[in-house]
Tab-separated table of C-alpha atoms in Angstrom:
chain	number	residue	atom	x	y	z
A	1	MET	CA	-13.867	47.605	7.575
A	2	ASP	CA	-10.786	45.472	7.789
A	3	PHE	CA	-11.014	41.810	6.727
A	4	THR	CA	-7.339	41.101	6.685
A	5	ASP	CA	-7.328	39.110	9.658
A	6	TYR	CA	-10.399	37.363	8.464
A	7	ARG	CA	-8.507	36.346	5.047
A	8	GLN	CA	-5.772	35.475	6.654
A	9	GLN	CA	-8.296	32.893	9.121
A	10	LEU	CA	-9.616	31.304	5.401
A	11	LEU	CA	-6.435	30.672	4.138
A	12	GLN	CA	-4.828	29.169	7.387
A	13	GLN	CA	-4.896	25.493	7.901
A	14	ARG	CA	-4.263	23.881	11.242
A	15	GLN	CA	-1.186	21.946	11.393
A	16	GLY	CA	-3.081	18.659	12.774
A	17	GLU	CA	-5.190	18.941	9.711
A	18	ILE	CA	-2.237	19.390	7.140
A	19	ALA	CA	-0.805	15.957	8.372
A	20	LEU	CA	-4.216	14.093	8.390
A	21	TRP	CA	-4.605	15.324	4.625
A	22	GLY	CA	-0.796	14.673	3.905
A	23	LEU	CA	-1.429	11.151	5.530
A	24	VAL	CA	-4.616	10.263	3.722
A	25	ARG	CA	-2.801	11.870	0.173
A	26	ASN	CA	-0.050	9.285	0.966
A	27	PHE	CA	-1.768	6.422	1.284
A	28	SER	CA	-4.126	6.985	-1.570
A	29	GLN	CA	-0.978	7.095	-3.914
A	30	TRP	CA	0.217	3.844	-2.297
A	31	PHE	CA	-2.889	2.310	-2.568
A	32	PHE	CA	-3.576	3.087	-6.152
A	33	ASP	CA	0.044	2.109	-7.030
A	34	LEU	CA	-0.680	-0.942	-5.192
A	35	LEU	CA	-3.889	-1.835	-7.204
A	36	ARG	CA	-2.141	-0.998	-10.557
A	37	ASN	CA	0.490	-3.456	-9.557
A	38	PHE	CA	-1.825	-5.869	-8.787
A	39	VAL	CA	-3.524	-5.544	-12.107
A	40	LEU	CA	-0.311	-5.721	-13.961
A	41	VAL	CA	0.822	-8.830	-12.326
A	42	GLY	CA	-2.648	-10.801	-12.834
A	43	GLY	CA	-2.032	-9.861	-16.681
A	44	LEU	CA	1.403	-10.911	-16.672
A	45	LYS	CA	0.124	-14.329	-15.287
A	46	TYR	CA	-2.493	-14.568	-17.375
A	47	PHE	CA	-0.454	-14.188	-20.703
A	48	ALA	CA	2.213	-16.338	-19.001
A	49	GLU	CA	-0.415	-19.305	-18.629
A	50	LYS	CA	-2.132	-18.752	-22.409
A	51	SER	CA	0.935	-18.602	-24.406
A	52	GLY	CA	3.031	-21.099	-22.248
A	53	SER	CA	5.969	-18.040	-22.498
A	54	MET	CA	8.763	-18.523	-19.704
A	55	VAL	CA	9.739	-15.296	-20.558
A	56	LEU	CA	6.403	-14.196	-19.225
A	57	PHE	CA	6.560	-16.488	-16.243
A	58	TYR	CA	9.576	-15.233	-15.114
A	59	LEU	CA	8.541	-11.496	-15.786
A	60	HIS	CA	5.201	-12.728	-13.588
A	61	GLU	CA	7.513	-13.972	-10.663
A	62	PHE	CA	9.996	-11.020	-11.018
A	63	ALA	CA	6.710	-9.104	-10.418
A	64	LEU	CA	5.779	-10.764	-7.546
A	65	VAL	CA	9.329	-10.534	-5.684
A	66	VAL	CA	9.315	-6.572	-6.680
A	67	ILE	CA	5.657	-6.225	-4.941
A	68	PHE	CA	6.500	-8.391	-2.127
A	69	PHE	CA	9.455	-5.519	-1.024
A	70	TYR	CA	6.388	-3.109	-2.300
A	71	CYS	CA	4.119	-4.577	0.353
A	72	LEU	CA	6.906	-4.614	2.988
A	73	SER	CA	7.567	-0.795	2.518
A	74	TYR	CA	3.994	-0.535	4.377
A	75	ALA	CA	6.113	-1.786	7.414
A	76	ASP	CA	7.950	1.234	7.369
A	77	GLN	CA	5.658	3.767	5.640
A	78	TRP	CA	3.050	3.428	8.271
A	79	TYR	CA	4.370	2.006	11.302
A	80	LEU	CA	1.259	0.496	13.301
A	81	ASN	CA	2.512	1.175	17.560
A	82	LEU	CA	-0.015	-1.328	19.014
A	83	PHE	CA	2.595	-2.224	21.782
A	84	GLY	CA	3.903	1.442	22.706
A	85	PHE	CA	2.490	0.914	25.940
A	86	LEU	CA	4.853	-1.463	27.324
A	87	GLU	CA	7.548	-0.376	29.722
A	88	ASN	CA	10.319	-2.720	27.943
A	89	LYS	CA	10.695	-0.570	24.691
A	90	ARG	CA	13.044	-2.865	23.033
A	91	LEU	CA	10.070	-5.794	23.434
A	92	ALA	CA	7.639	-3.302	22.263
A	93	HIS	CA	9.562	-2.407	18.977
A	94	GLY	CA	9.862	-6.276	18.199
A	95	LEU	CA	6.455	-7.127	18.902
A	96	ASN	CA	5.330	-4.066	16.440
A	97	ARG	CA	8.221	-5.032	14.056
A	98	THR	CA	6.442	-8.225	13.849
A	99	ILE	CA	2.779	-7.117	13.743
A	100	ASN	CA	3.548	-4.904	10.877
A	101	PHE	CA	5.714	-7.491	8.623
A	102	GLY	CA	2.602	-9.944	9.380
A	103	ILE	CA	0.608	-6.989	7.697
A	104	ALA	CA	2.825	-6.972	5.106
A	105	ALA	CA	3.087	-10.537	4.250
A	106	ALA	CA	-0.693	-11.044	4.425
A	107	LEU	CA	-0.996	-8.073	2.223
A	108	PHE	CA	1.238	-9.952	-0.335
A	109	LEU	CA	-0.615	-12.960	0.046
A	110	VAL	CA	-4.197	-10.968	-0.702
A	111	ILE	CA	-2.108	-9.709	-3.945
A	112	SER	CA	-0.688	-13.107	-5.170
A	113	TRP	CA	-4.130	-14.543	-4.483
A	114	GLY	CA	-5.705	-11.928	-6.133
A	115	ALA	CA	-3.707	-12.084	-9.380
A	116	SER	CA	-5.416	-15.747	-9.572
A	117	VAL	CA	-8.931	-14.111	-9.456
A	118	ILE	CA	-7.969	-11.772	-12.227
A	119	VAL	CA	-6.495	-14.624	-14.600
A	120	ALA	CA	-10.077	-16.077	-13.731
A	121	GLU	CA	-11.783	-13.441	-14.303
A	122	ILE	CA	-9.814	-12.467	-17.411
A	123	SER	CA	-10.352	-16.372	-18.566
A	124	HIS	CA	-13.978	-16.159	-17.923
A	125	ALA	CA	-14.615	-12.698	-19.670
A	126	GLN	CA	-13.328	-14.326	-22.940
A	127	ILE	CA	-15.251	-17.188	-23.276
């Protein structure tokens, strides 16, 4: 019995499966990087408020700006094409970009709000 063909079939993956798992891996990497940065920004805000340090305050503000640009990278990495059905491709692209930037801005607002929640939770935990 020759198992060569069977073994080659076991080792092969369809192109769509590779693309799907690559997308899942990229999104997971992006999400956990974002989560780590989210916690760091909350920690910076907490220590800036507790210590009154202007250096930590400005570092926190700078970190928020960097996170905002990180969120904007969402719009280019996972471009949501909701209006691809429109005949006018220029209008479709403009609407898609607006939606994607809106998602990125919403993501940033959630992170900014979440930093305040982290500060409140850390303060509560130390009582």
